[in-house]
mmCIF file of C-alpha atoms and ligand atoms in Angstrom:
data_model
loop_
_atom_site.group_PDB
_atom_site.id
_atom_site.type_symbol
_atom_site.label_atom_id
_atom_site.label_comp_id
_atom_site.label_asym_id
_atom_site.label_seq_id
_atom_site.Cartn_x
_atom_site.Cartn_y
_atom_site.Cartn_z
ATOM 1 C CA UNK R 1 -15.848 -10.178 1.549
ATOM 2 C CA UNK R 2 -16.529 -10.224 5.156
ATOM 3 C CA UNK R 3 -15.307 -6.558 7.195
ATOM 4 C CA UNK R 4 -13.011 -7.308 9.808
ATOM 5 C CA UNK R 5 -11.074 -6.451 12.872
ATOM 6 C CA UNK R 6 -7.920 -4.629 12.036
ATOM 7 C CA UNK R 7 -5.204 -5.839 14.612
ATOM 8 C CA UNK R 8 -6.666 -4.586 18.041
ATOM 9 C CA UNK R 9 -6.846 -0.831 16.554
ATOM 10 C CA UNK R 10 -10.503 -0.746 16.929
ATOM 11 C CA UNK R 11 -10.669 0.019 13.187
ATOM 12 C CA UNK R 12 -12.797 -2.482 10.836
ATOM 13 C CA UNK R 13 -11.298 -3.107 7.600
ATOM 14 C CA UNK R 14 -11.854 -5.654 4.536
ATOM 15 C CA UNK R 15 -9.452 -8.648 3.752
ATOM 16 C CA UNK R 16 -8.552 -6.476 0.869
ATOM 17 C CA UNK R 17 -7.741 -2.885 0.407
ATOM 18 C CA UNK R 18 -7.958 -0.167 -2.548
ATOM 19 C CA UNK R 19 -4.782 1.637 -2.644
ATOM 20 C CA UNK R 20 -4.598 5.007 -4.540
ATOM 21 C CA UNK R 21 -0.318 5.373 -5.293
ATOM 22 C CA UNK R 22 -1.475 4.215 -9.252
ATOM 23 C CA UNK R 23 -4.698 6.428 -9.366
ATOM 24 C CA UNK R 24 -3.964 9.955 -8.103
ATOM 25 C CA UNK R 25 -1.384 10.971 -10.039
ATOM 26 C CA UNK R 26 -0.696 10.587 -13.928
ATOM 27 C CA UNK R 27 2.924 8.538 -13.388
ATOM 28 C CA UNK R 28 3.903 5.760 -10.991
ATOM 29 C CA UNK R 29 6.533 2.751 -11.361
ATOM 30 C CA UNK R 30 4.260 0.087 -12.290
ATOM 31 C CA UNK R 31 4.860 -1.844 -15.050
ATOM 32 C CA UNK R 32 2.845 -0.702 -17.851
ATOM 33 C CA UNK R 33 1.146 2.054 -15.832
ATOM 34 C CA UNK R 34 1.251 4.259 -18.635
ATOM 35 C CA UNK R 35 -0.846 1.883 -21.175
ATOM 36 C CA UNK R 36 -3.631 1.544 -18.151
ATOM 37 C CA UNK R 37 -4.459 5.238 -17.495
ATOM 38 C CA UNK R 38 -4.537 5.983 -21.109
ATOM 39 C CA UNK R 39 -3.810 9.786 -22.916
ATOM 40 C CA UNK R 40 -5.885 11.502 -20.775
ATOM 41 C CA UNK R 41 -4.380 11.878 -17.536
ATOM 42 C CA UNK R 42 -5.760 15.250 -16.490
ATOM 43 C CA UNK R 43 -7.026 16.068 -13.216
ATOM 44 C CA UNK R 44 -10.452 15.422 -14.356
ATOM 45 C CA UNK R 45 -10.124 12.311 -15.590
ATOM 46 C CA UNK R 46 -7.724 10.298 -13.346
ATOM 47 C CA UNK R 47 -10.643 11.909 -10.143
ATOM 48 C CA UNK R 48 -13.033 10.286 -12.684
ATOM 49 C CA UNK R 49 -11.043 6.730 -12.914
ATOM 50 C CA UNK R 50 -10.304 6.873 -8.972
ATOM 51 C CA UNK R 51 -14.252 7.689 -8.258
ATOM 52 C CA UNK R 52 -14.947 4.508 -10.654
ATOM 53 C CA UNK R 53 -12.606 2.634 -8.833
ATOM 54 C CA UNK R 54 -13.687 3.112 -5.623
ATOM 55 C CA UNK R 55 -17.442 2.885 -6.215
ATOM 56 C CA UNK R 56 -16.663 -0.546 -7.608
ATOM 57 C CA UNK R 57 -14.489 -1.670 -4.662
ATOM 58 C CA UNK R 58 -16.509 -0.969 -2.188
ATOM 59 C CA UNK R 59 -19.369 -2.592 -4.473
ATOM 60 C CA UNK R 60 -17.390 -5.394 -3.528
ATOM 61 C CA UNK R 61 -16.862 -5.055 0.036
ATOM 62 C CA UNK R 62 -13.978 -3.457 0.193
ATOM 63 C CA UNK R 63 -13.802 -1.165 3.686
ATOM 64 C CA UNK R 64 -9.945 0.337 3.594
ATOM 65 C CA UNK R 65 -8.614 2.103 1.148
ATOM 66 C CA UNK R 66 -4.872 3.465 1.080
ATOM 67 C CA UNK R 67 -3.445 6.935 0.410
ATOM 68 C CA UNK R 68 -0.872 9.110 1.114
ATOM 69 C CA UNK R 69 -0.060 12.912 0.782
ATOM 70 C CA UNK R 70 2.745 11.971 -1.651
ATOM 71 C CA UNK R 71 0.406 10.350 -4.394
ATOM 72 C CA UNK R 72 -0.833 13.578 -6.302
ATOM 73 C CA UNK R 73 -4.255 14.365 -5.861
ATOM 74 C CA UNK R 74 -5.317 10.870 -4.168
ATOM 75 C CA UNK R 75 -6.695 12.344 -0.823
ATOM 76 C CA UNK R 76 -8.859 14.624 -2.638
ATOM 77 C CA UNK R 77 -10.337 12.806 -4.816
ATOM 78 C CA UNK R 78 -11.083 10.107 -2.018
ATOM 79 C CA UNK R 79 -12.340 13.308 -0.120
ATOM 80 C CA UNK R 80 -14.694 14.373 -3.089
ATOM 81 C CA UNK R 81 -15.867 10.749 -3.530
ATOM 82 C CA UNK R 82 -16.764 10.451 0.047
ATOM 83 C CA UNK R 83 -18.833 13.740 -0.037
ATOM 84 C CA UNK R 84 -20.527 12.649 -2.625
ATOM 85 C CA UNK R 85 -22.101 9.421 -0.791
ATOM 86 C CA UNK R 86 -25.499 9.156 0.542
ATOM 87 C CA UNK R 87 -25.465 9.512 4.056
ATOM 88 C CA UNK R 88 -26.483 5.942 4.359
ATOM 89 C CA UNK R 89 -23.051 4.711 2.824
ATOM 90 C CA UNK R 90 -21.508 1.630 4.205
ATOM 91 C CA UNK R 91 -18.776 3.044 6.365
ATOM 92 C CA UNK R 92 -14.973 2.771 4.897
ATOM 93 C CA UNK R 93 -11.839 2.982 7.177
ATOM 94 C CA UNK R 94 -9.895 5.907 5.237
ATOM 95 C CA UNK R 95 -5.671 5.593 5.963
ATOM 96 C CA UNK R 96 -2.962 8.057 4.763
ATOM 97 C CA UNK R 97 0.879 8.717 4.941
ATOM 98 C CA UNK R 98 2.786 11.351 6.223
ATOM 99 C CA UNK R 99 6.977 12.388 5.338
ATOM 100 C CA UNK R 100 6.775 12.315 1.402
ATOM 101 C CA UNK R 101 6.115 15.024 -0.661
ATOM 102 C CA UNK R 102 4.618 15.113 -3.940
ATOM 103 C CA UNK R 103 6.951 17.201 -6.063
ATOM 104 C CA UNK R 104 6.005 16.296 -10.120
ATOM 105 C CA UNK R 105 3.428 19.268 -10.392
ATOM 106 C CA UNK R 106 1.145 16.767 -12.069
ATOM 107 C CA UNK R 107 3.938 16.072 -14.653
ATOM 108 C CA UNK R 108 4.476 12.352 -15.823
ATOM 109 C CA UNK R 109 7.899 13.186 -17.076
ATOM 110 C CA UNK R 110 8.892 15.259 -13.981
ATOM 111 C CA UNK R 111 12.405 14.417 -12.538
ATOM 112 C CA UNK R 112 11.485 13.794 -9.819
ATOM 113 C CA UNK R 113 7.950 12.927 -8.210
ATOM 114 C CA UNK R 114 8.313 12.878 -4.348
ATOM 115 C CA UNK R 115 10.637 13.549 -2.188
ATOM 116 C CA UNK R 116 10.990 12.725 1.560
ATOM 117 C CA UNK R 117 11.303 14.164 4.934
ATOM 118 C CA UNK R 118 10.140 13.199 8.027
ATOM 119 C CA UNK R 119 11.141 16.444 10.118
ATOM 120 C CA UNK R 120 8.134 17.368 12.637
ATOM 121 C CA UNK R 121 7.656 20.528 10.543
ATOM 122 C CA UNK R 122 6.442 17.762 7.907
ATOM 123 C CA UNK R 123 4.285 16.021 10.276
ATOM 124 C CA UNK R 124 2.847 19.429 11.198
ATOM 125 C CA UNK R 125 2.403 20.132 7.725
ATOM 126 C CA UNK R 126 1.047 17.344 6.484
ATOM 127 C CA UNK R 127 -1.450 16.420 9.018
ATOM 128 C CA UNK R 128 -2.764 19.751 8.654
ATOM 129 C CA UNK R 129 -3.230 18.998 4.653
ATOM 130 C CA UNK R 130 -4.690 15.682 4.919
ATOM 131 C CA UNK R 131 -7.047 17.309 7.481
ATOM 132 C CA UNK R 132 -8.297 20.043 5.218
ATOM 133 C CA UNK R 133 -9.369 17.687 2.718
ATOM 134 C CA UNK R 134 -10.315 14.130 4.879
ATOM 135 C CA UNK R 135 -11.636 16.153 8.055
ATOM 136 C CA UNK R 136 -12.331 13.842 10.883
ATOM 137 C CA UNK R 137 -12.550 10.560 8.331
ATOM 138 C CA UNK R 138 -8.884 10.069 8.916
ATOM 139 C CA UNK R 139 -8.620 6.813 10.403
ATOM 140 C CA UNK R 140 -5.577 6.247 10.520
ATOM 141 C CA UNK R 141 -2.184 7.764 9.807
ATOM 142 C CA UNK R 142 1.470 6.729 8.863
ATOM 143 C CA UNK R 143 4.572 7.305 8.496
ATOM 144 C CA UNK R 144 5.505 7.402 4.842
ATOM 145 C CA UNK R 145 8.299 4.456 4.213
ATOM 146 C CA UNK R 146 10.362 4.562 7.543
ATOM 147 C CA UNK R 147 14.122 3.760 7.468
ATOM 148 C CA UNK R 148 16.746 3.320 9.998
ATOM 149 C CA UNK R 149 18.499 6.114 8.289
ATOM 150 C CA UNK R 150 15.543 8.537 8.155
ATOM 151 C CA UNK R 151 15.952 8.327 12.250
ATOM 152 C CA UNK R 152 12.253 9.342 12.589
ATOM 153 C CA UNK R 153 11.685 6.262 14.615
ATOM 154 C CA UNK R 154 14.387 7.719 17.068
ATOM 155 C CA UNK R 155 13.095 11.550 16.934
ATOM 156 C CA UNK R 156 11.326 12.148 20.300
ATOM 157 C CA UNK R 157 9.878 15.352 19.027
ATOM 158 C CA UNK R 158 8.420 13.528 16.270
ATOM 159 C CA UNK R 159 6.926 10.720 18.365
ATOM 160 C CA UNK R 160 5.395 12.725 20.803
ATOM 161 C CA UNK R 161 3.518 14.269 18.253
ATOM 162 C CA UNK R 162 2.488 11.213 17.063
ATOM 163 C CA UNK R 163 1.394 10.416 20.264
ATOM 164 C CA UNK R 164 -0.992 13.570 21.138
ATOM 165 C CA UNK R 165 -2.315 12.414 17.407
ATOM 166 C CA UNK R 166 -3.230 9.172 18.696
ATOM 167 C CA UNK R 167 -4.759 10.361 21.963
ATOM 168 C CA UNK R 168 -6.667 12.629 19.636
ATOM 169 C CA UNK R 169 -8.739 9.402 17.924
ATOM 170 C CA UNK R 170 -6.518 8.969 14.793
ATOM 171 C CA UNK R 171 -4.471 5.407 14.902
ATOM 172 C CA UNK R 172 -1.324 5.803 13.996
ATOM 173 C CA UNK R 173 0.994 3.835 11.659
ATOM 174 C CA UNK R 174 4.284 3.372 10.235
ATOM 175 C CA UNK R 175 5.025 2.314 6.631
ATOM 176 C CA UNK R 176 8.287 0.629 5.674
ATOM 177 C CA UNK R 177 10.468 -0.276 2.951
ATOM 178 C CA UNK R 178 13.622 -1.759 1.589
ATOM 179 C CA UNK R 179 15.598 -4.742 2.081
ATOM 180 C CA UNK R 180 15.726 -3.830 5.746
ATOM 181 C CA UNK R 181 12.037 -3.992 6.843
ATOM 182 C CA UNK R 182 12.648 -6.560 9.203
ATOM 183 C CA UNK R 183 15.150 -4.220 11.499
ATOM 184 C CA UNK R 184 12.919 -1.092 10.975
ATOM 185 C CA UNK R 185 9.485 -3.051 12.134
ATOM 186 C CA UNK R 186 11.230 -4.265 14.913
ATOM 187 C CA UNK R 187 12.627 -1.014 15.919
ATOM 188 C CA UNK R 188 8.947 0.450 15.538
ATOM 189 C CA UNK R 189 7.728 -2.146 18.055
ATOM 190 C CA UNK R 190 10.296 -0.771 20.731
ATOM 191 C CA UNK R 191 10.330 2.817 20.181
ATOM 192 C CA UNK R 192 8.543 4.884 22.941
ATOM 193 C CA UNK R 193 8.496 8.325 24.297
ATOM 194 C CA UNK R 194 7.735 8.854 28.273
ATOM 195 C CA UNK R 195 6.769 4.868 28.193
ATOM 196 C CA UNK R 196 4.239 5.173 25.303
ATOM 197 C CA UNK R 197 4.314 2.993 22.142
ATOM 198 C CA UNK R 198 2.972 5.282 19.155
ATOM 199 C CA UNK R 199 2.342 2.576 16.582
ATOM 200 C CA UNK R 200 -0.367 0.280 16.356
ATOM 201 C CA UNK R 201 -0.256 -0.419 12.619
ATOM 202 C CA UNK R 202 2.704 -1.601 10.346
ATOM 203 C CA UNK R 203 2.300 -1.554 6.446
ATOM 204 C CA UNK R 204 5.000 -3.883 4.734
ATOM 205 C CA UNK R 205 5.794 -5.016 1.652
ATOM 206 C CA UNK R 206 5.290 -8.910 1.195
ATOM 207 C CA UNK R 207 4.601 -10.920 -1.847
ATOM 208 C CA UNK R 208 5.978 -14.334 -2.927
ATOM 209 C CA UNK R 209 9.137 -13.053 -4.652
ATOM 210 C CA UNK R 210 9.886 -10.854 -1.206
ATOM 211 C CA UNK R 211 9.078 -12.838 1.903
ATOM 212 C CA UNK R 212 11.603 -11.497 4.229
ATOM 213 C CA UNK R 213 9.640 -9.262 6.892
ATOM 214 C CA UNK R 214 7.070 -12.163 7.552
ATOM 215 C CA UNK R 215 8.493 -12.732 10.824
ATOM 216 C CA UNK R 216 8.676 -9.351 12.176
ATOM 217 C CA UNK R 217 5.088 -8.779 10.933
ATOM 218 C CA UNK R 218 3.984 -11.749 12.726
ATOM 219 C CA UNK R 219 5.403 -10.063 16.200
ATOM 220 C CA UNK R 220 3.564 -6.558 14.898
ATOM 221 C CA UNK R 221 0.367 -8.581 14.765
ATOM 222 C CA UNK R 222 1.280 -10.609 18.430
ATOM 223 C CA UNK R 223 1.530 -6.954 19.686
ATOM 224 C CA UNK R 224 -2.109 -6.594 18.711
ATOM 225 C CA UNK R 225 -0.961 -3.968 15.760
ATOM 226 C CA UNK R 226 -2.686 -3.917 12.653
ATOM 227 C CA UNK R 227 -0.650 -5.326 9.399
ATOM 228 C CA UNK R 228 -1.200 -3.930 5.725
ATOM 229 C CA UNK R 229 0.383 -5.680 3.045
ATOM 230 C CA UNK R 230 1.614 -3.725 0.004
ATOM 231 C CA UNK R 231 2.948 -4.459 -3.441
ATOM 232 C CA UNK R 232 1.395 -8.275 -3.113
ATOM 233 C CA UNK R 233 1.775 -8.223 -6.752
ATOM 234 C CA UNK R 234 5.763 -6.762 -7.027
ATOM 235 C CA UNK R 235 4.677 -3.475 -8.802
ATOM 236 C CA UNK R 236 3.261 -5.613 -11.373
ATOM 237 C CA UNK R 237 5.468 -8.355 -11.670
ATOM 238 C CA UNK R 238 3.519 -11.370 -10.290
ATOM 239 C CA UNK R 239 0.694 -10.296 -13.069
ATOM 240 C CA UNK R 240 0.099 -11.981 -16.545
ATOM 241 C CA UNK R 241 1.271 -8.613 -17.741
ATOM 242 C CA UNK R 242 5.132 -10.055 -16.739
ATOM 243 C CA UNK R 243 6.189 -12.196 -19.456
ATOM 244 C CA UNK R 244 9.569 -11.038 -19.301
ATOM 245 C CA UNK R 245 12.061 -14.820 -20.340
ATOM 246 C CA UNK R 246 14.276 -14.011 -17.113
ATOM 247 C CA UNK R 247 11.058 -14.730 -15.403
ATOM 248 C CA UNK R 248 9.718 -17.590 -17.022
ATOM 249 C CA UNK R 249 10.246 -20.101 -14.633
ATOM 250 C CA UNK R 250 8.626 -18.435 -11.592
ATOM 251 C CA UNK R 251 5.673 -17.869 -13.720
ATOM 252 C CA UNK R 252 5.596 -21.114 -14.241
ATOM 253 C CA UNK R 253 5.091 -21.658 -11.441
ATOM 254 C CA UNK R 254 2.337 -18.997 -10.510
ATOM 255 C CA UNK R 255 0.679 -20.441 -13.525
ATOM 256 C CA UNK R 256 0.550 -23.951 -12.296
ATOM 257 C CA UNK R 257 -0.875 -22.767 -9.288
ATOM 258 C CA UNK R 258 -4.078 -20.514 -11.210
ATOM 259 C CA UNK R 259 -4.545 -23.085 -13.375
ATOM 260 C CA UNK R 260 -5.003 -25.748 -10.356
ATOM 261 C CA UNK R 261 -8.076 -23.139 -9.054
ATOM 262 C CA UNK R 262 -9.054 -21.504 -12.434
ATOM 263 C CA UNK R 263 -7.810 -17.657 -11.374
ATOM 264 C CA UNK R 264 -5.477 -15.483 -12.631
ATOM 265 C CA UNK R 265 -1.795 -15.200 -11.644
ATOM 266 C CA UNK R 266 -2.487 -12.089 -9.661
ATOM 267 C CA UNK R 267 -5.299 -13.621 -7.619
ATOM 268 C CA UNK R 268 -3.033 -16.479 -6.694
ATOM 269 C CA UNK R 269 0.113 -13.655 -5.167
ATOM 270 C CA UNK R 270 -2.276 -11.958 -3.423
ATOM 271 C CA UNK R 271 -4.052 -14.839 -2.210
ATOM 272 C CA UNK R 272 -0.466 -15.968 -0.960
ATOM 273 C CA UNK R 273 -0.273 -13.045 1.145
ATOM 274 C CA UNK R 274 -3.769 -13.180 2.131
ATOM 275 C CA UNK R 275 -3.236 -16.699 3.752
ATOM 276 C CA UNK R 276 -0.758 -15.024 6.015
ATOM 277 C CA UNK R 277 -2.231 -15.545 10.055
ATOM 278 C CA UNK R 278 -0.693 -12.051 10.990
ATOM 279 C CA UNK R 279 -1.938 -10.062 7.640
ATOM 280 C CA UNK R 280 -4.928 -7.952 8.344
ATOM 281 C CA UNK R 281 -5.384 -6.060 4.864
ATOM 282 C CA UNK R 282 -3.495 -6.805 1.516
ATOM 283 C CA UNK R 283 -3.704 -3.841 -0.903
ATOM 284 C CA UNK R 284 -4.754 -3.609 -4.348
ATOM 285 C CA UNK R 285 -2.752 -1.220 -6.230
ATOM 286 C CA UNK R 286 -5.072 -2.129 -9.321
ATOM 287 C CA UNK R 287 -5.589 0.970 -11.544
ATOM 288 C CA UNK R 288 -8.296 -0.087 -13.939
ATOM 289 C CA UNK R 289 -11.516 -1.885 -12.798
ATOM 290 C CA UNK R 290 -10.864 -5.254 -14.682
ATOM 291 C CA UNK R 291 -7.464 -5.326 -12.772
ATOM 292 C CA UNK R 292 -9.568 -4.980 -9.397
ATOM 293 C CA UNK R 293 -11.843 -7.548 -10.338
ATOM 294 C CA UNK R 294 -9.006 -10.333 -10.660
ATOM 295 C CA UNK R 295 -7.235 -9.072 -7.380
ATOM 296 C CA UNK R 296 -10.471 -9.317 -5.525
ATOM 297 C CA UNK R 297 -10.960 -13.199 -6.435
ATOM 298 C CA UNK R 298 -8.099 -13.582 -3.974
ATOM 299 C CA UNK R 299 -10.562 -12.697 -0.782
ATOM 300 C CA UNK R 300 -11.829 -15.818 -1.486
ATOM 301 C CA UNK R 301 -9.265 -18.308 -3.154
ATOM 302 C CA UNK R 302 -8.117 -20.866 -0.286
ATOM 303 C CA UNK R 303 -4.521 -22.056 -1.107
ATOM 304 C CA UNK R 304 -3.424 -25.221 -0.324
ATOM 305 C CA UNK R 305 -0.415 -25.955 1.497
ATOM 306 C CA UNK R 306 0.802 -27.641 -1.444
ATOM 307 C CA UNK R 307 0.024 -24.490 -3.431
ATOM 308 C CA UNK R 308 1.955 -22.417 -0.719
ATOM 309 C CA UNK R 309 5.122 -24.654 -0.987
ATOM 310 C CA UNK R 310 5.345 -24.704 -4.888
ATOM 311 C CA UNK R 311 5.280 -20.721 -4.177
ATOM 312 C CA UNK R 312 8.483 -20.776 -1.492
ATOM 313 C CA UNK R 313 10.849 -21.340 -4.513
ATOM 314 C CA UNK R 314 9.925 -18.124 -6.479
ATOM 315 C CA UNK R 315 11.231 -16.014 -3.047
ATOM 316 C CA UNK R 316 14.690 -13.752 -4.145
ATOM 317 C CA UNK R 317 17.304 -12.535 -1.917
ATOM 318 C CA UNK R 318 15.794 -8.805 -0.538
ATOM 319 C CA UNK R 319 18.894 -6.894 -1.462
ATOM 320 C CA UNK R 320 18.031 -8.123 -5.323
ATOM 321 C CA UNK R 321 13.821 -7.433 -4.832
ATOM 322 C CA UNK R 322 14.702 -4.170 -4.048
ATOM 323 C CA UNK R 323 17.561 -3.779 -6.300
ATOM 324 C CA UNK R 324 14.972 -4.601 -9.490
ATOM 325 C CA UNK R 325 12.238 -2.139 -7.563
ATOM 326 C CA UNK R 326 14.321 0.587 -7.707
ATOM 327 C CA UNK R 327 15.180 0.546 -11.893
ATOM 328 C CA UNK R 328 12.030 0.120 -12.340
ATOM 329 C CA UNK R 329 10.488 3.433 -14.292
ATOM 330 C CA UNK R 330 8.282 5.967 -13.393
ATOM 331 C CA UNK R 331 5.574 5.692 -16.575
HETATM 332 N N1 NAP W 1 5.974 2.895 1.438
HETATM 333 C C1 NAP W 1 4.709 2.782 1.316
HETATM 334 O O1 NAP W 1 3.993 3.093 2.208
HETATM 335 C C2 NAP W 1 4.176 2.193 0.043
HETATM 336 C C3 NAP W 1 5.013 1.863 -1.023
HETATM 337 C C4 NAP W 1 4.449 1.268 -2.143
HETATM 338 C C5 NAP W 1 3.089 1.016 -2.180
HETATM 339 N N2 NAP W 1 2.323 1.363 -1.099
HETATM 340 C C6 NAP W 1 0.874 1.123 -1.103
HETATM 341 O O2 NAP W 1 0.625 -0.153 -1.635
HETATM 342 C C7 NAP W 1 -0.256 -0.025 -2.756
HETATM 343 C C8 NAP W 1 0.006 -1.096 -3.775
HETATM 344 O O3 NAP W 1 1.309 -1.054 -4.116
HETATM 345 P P1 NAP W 1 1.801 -0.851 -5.609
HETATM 346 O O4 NAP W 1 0.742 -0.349 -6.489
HETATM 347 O O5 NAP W 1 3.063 -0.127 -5.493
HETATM 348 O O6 NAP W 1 2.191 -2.306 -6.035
HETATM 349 P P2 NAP W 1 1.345 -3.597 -6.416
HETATM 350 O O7 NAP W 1 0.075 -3.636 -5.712
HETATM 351 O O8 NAP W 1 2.289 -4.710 -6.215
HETATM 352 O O9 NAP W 1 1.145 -3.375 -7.987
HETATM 353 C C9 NAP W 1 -0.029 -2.855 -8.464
HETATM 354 C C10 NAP W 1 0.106 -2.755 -9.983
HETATM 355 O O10 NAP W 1 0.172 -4.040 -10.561
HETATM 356 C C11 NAP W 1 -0.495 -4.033 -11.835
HETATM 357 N N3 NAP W 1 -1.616 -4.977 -11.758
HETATM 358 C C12 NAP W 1 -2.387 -5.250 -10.711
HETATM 359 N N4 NAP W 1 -3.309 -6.193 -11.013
HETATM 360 C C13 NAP W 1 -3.091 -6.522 -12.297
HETATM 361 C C14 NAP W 1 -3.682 -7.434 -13.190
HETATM 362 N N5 NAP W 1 -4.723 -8.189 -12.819
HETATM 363 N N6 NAP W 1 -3.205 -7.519 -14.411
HETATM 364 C C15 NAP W 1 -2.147 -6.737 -14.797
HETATM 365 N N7 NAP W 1 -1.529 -5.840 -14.010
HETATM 366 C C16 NAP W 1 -2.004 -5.738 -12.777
HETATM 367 C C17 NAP W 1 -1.003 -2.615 -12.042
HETATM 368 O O11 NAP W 1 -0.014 -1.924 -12.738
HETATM 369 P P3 NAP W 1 -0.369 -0.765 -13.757
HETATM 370 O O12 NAP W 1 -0.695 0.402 -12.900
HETATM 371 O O13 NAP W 1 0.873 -0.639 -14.523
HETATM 372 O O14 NAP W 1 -1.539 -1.248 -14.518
HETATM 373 C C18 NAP W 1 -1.095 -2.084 -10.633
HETATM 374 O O15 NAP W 1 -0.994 -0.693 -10.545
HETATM 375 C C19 NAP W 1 -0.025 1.385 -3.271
HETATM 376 O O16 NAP W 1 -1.132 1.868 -4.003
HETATM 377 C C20 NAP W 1 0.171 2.140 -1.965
HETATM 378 O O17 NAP W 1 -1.051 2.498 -1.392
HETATM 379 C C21 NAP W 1 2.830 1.938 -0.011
#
């Protein structure tokens, strides 16, 4: 996998990305997360899994990797990995997220795991945590799942802030989410304080079965910003793992298309959003290593066109994506 230019941030990145939401904390709402991180989910051994995991992705050429202040324990052990690499180590581009807090007390079953608010006593907060553990490797920084509603993207206090971070060397971001992405990139891409754009990265969810904010991320990436593409597998769902009948002919399709190139179904989604002109970085959310092996055989799986049309079909109205993302359960 050959490093490249992310947007025109100045930061280098990979075509893929590790992301840390499945390995810093001992629940998340993948399917089947549970069954991957096995009985032992103490601190120890989940630092020991994400240390694994990141030693092999970067084996593999992998130069971002993805965390945020709401996913446990992620930016320390990504801190604690990357203090214990030669000083020779191939340089990785470190991003995290700011405006969700993690809330579960390391408790699979807690009622709640995170909870957000993107108040500039957060921002203050936070930055100051992710500092203390990622000192001056923080690349870049984002807000944590922007929304119209959240009206952080209209908070001048907040932007200007975000603003003296950016003049300070860290690149920052916004992460979005929902059935509304489109509206809240776009809004991103025209919010300023005293003429000043904050944002030069987006992260969006795109996959196959949720195509909707392909547009807006193709102005993001016109606008020179940097695009990161999470969930290119659906939380799980575009994986062999989904055999669920309601799905059967979709993976029919996905299978049609692995078989035609010999990879798995979850090479073949993120492969889709790989072949993307605007995407800079697709995510893997993988949380064991033979998971990140198959999502890695997308960096270099060429789709066809034809491959790429028998794909279109499988995309669902957002309002239902989202809909099915939300029941699905924290394991
Ligand atoms: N708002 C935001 O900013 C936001 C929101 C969501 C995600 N993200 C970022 O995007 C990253 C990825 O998103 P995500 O993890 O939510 O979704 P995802 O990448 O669509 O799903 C990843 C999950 O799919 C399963 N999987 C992957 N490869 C597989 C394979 N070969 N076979 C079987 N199962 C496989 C694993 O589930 P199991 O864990 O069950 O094995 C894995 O954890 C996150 O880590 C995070 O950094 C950001």
């Amino acid at each position: 996998m050959r490093a490249r230019p992310l947007g025109r941030t100045g930061l280098t990145v990979s075509p893929v990305g590790l992301a840390l939401a499945a390995l810093g904390r001992p629940a998340y709402i993948n399917l089947d997360h549970a069954a991957d991180l096995g009985d032992d989910r103490s601190v120890a051994a989940l630092e020991r899994r994400a240390h694994a995991m990141l030693d092999e992705a970067v084996g593999a050429g992998v130069r971002y990797v993805d965390a945020a202040r709401s996913y446990g324990r992620a930016e320390a052990f990504l801190a604690s990995w990357l203090d214990g690499r030669g000083a020779g180590a191939v340089p990785v581009t470190v991003g995290s997220k700011w405006g969700s807090t993690y809330t579960a007390g390391w408790r699979a079953d807690a009622d709640v795991h995170e909870v957000k608010d993107h108040s500039l006593g957060t921002l203050r907060r936070q930055v100051a945590e992710s500092r203390a553990l990622l000192g001056d490797r923080l690349d870049l920084y984002q807000i944590h799942s922007a929304t119209l509603d959240s009206g952080v993207l209209d908070d001048a206090g907040v932007l200007a802030e975000l603003v003296a971070l950016g003049d300070g060397g860290v690149v920052v971001g916004v992460s979005v989410s929902g059935p509304r992405q489109v509206e809240v990139v776009r809004h991103a891409l025209a919010a300023q304080v005293d003429g000043i754009v904050p944002f030069r990265c987006v992260q969006a969810t795109w996959n196959v079965l949720e195509p909707s904010a392909g547009a807006a991320l193709a102005e993001a990436a016109d606008a020179g910003w940097g695009v990161i593409v999470k969930e290119g597998v659906a939380n799980g769902r575009l994986t062999s793992r989904n055999d669920d009948p309601g799905f059967a002919a979709q993976r029919g399709a996905l299978d049609a298309v692995a078989a035609r190139h010999g990879v798995t179904v979850d090479a073949v989604a993120l492969a889709a959003a790989l072949a993307q002109p605007w995407a800079g970085v697709v995510l893997s959310g993988a949380s064991t290593r033979q998971q990140l092996r198959s999502n890695l055989t997308a960096a270099t799986l060429a789709l066809t066109g034809d491959d790429l049309d028998a794909l279109a079909p499988l995309a669902e109205p957002a309002d239902v994506y989202w809909r099915t993302r939300s029941q699905l359960p924290w394991n």
